[in-house]
Short mmCIF file of C-alpha atoms in Angstrom, two decimals:
data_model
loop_
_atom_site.label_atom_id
_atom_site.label_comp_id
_atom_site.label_asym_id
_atom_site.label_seq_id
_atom_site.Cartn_x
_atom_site.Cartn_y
_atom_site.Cartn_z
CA UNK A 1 -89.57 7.44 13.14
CA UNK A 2 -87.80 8.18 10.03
CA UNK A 3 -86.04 11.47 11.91
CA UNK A 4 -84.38 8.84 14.28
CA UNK A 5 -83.20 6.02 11.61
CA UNK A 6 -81.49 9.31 9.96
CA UNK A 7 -80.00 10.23 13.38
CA UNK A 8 -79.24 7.22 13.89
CA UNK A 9 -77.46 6.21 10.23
CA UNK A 10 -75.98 9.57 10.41
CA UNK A 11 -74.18 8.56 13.97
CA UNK A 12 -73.25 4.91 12.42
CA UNK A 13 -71.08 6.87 9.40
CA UNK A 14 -69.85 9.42 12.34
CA UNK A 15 -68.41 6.31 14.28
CA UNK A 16 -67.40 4.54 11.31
CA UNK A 17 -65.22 7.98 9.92
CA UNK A 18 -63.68 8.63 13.62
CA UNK A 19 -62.62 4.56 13.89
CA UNK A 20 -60.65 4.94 10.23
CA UNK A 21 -59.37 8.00 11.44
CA UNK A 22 -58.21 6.32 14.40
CA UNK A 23 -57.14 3.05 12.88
CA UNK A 24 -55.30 5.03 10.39
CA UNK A 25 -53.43 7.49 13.28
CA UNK A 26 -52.37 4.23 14.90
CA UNK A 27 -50.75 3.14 11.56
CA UNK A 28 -48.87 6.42 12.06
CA UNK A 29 -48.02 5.82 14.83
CA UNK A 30 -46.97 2.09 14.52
CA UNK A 31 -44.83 3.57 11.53
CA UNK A 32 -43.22 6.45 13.23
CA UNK A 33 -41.98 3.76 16.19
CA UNK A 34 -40.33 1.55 13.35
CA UNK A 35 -38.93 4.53 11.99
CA UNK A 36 -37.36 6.20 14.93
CA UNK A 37 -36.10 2.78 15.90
CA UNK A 38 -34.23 2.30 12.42
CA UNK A 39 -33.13 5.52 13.22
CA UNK A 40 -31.71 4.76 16.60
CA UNK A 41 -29.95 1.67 15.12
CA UNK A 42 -28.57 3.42 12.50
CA UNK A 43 -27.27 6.39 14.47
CA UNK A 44 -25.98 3.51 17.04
CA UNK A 45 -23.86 1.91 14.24
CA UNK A 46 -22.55 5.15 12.68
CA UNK A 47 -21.48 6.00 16.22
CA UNK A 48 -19.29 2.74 16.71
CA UNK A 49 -17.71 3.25 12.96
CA UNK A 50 -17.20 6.89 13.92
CA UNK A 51 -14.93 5.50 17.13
CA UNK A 52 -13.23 2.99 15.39
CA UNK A 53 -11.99 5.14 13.07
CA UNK A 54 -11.13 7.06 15.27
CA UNK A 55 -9.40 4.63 17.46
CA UNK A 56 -7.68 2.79 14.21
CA UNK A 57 -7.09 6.29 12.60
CA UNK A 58 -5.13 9.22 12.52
CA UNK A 59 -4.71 11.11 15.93
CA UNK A 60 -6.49 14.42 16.08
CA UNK A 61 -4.22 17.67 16.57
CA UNK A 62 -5.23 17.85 20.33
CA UNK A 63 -4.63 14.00 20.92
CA UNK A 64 -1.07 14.91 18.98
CA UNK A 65 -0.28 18.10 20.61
CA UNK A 66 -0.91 16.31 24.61
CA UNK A 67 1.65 13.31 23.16
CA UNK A 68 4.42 15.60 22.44
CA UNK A 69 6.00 15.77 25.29
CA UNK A 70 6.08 11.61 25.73
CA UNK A 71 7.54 11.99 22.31
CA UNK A 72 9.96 14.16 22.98
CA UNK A 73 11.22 12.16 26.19
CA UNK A 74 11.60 9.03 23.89
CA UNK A 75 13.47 10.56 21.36
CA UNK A 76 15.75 12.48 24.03
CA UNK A 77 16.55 8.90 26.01
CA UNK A 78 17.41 7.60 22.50
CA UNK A 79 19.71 10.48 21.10
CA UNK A 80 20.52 12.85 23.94
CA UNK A 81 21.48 10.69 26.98
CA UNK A 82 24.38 8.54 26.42
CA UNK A 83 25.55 6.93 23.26
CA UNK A 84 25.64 3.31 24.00
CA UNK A 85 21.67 4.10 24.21
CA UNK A 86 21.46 5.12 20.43
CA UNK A 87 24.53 3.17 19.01
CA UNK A 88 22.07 -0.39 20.46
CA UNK A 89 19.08 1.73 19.06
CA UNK A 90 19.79 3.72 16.31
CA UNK A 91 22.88 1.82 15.00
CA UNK A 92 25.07 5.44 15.13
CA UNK A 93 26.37 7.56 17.94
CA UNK A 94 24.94 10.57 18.83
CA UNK A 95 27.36 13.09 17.32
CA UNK A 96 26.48 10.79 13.89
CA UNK A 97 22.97 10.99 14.01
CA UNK A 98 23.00 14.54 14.53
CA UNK A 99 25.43 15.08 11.53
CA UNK A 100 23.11 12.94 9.39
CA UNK A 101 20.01 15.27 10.30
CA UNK A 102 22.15 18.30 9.39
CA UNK A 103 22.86 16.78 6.02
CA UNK A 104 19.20 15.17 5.18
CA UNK A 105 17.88 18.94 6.35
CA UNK A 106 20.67 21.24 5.14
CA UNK A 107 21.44 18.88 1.81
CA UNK A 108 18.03 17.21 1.08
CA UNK A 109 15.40 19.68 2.45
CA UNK A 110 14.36 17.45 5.14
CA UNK A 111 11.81 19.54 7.21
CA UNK A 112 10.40 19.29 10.58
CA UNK A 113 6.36 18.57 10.13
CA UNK A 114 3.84 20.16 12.40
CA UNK A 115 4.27 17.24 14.86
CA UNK A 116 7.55 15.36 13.38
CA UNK A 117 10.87 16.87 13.86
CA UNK A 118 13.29 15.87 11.52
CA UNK A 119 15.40 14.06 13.97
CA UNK A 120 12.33 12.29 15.32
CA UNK A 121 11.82 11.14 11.14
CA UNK A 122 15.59 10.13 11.02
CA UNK A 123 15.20 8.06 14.10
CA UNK A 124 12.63 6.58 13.22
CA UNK A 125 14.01 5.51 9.71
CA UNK A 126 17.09 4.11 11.38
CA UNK A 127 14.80 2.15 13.48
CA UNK A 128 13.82 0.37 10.62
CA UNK A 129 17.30 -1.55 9.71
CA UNK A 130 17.59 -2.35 13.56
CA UNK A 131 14.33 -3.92 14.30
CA UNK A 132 12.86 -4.52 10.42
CA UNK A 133 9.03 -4.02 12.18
CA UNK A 134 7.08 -0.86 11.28
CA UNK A 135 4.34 -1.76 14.28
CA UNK A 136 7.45 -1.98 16.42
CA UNK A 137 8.54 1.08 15.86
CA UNK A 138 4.97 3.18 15.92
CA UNK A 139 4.97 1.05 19.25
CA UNK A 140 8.00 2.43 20.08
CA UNK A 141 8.01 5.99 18.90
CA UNK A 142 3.55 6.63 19.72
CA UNK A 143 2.65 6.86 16.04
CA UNK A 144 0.23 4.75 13.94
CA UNK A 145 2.16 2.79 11.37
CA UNK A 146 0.63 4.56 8.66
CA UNK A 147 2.91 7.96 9.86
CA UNK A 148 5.91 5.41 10.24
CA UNK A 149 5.64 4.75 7.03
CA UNK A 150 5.23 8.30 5.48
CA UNK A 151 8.22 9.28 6.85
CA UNK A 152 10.34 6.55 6.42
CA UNK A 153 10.09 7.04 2.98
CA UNK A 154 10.09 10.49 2.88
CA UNK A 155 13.73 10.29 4.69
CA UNK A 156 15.01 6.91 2.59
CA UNK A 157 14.23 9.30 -0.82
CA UNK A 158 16.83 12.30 1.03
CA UNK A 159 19.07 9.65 2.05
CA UNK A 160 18.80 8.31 -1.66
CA UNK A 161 19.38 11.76 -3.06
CA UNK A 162 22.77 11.89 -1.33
CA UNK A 163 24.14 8.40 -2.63
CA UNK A 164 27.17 10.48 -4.24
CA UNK A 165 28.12 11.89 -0.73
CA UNK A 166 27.10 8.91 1.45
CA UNK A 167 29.51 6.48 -1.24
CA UNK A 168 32.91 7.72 -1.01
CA UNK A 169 35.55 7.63 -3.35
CA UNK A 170 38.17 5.58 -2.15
CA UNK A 171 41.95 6.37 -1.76
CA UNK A 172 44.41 3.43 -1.91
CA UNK A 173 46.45 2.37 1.07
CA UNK A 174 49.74 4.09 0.76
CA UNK A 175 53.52 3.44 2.12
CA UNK A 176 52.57 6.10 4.89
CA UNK A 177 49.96 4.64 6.60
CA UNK A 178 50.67 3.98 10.20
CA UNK A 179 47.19 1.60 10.78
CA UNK A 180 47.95 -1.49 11.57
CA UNK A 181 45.03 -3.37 10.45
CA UNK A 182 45.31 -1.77 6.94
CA UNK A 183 49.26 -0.81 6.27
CA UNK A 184 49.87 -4.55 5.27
CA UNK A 185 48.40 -4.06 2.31
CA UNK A 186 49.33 -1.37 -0.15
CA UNK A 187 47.30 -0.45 -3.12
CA UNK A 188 44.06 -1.92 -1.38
CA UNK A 189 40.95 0.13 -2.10
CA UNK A 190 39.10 -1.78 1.08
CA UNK A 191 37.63 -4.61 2.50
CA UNK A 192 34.43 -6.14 0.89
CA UNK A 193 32.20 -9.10 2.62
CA UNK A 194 28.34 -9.37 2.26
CA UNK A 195 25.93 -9.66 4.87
CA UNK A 196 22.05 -10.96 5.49
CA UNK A 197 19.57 -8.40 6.07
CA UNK A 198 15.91 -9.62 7.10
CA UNK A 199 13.21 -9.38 4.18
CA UNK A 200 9.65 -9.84 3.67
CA UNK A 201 8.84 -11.84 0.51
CA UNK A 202 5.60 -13.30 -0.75
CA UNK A 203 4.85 -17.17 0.44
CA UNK A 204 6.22 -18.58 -3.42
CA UNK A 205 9.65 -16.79 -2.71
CA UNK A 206 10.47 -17.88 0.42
CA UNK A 207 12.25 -21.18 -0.62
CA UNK A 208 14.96 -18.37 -2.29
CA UNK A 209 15.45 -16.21 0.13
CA UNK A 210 15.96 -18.78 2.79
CA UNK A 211 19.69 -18.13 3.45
CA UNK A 212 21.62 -21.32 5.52
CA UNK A 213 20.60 -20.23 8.88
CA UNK A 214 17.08 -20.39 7.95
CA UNK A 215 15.83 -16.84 8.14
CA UNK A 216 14.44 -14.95 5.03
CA UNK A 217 17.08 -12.46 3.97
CA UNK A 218 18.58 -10.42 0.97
CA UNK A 219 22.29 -10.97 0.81
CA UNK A 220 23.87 -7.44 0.42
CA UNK A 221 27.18 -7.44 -0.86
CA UNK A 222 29.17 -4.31 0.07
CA UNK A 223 33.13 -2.86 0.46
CA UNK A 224 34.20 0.03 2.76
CA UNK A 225 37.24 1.89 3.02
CA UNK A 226 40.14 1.93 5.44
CA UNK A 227 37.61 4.58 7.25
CA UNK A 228 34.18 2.11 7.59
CA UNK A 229 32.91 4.46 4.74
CA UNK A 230 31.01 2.52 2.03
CA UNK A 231 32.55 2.52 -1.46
CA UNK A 232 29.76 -0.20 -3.00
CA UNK A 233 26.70 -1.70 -2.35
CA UNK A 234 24.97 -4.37 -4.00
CA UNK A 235 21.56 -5.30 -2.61
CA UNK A 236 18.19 -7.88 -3.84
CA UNK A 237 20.31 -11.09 -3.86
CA UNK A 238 18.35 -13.90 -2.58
CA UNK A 239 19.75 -14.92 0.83
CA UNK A 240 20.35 -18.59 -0.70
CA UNK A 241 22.57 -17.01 -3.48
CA UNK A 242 26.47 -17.64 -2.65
CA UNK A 243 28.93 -14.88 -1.95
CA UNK A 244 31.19 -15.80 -4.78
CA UNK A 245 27.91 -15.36 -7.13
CA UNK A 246 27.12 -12.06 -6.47
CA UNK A 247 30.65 -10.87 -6.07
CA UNK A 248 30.73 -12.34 -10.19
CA UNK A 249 27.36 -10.40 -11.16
CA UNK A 250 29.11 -7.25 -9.16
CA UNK A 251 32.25 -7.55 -11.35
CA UNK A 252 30.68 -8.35 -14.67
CA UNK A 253 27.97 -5.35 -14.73
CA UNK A 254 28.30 -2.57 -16.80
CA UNK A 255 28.33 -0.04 -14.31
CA UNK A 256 29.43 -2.29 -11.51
CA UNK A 257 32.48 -3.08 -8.97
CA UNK A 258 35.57 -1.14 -11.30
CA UNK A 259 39.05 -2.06 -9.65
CA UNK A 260 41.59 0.16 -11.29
CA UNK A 261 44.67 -1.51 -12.69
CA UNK A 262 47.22 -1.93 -9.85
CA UNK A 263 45.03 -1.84 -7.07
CA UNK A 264 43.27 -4.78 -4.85
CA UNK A 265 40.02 -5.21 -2.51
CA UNK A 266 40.64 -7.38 0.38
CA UNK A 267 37.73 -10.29 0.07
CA UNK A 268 36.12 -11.48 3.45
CA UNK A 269 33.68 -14.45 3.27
CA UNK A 270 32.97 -16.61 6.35
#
């Protein structure tokens, strides 16, 4: 009798060992489901991040290298075609442009990139003044606005470097000029007017640089020669400022508009 109550509490702790193990391998269990779903989640999540970046970032060099040839038919239709298609573009005919790519390379060290030619980087600076919309132009020319950007300023610090050659110095009109426009008036230096050019200002500045048509602008004052070359430029005015008060801050700097003695600058305000 005593041989079976020990069989018998011996087969009780048996069942009562296997039914922890078994409660504790279905805690496992239970545990290793949560985990691989977190897991699952997470790796879901990471994926989606991983293609928006990649969507809102940088092109990869295959993505790049199968756009190149879009790229280069854009910039050809601008620059290559006919000229009335990059003077309403590019501001500049073609024979211009290209002479302004051979001085920002030749001049400045302008380089083509490993997927930016130079004259692509030109273009798309000069799209800039024209249409004053970076999106517009990464629209335009297939690059995120981060690249516009880059090289914008990469080609507006060569363009910068050349201020001495890009600002002429000006030769007075003389008794042998033949142009009609321009042989009326001996001794002038050029013709000097200012003009609006679109800006983006924060919300406490727009009252100043409303101009009288409404828009937000800088008024630019500037004066080019008998040849359209530019002589001076004076940018940042508000575009409420007058013409007559910038033309007096031009005059009165210290290293501003200089008229020699005996010559004259033919003033056009509208």
């Amino acid at each position: 009798m005593s041989i079976v109550k020990s069989c018998t509490s011996m087969q009780a702790s048996k069942l009562e060992e296997l039914t922890t193990v078994l409660l504790l391998v279905e805690e496992i269990l239970r545990n290793h489901q949560i985990n691989l779903l977190l897991v699952r989640m997470i790796l879901s999540l990471i994926g989606t991040n991983s293609r928006k970046r990649k969507r809102q970032g940088r092109e990869t060099s295959g993505e790049m290298v199968d756009m190149m040839p879009a790229h280069i038919k854009y910039l050809d239709k601008l620059v290559r075609l006919t000229d009335r298609s990059c003077i309403d573009n590019l501001r500049m005919d073609r024979n211009t442009f290209g002479r302004l790519c051979c001085i920002l390379g030749d001049m400045s060290g302008l380089i083509d990139q490993k997927f930016v030619t130079v004259k692509e980087q030109v273009a798309m600076f000069l799209c800039i003044p024209s249409h004053h919309k970076t999106r517009i132009v990464g629209y335009d020319f297939m690059r995120s606005s981060q690249t516009v950007s880059r090289y914008i300023h990469l080609v507006l610090r060569s363009v910068l470097s050349q201020h001495s050659l890009f600002l002429v110095q000006p030769t007075p009109i003389d008794d042998e000029c033949t142009d009609s426009r321009w042989k009326w008036f001996k001794g002038c230096l050029g013709a000097l007017d200012g003009t609006y050019i679109n800006v983006r200002v924060p919300l406490a500045d727009i009252p100043r640089y409303r101009n009288r048509k409404g828009q937000i602008t800088t008024n630019t004052l500037a004066i080019c020669d008998q040849h359209l070359r530019f002589i001076y430029v004076l940018p940042g005015w508000e575009g409420s400022a007058g013409d007559s008060r910038i033309l007096r801050d031009a005059v009165s700097r210290p290293l501003g508009l200089q008229v020699p003695k005996g010559m004259t600058v033919v003033v056009i305000f509208f």
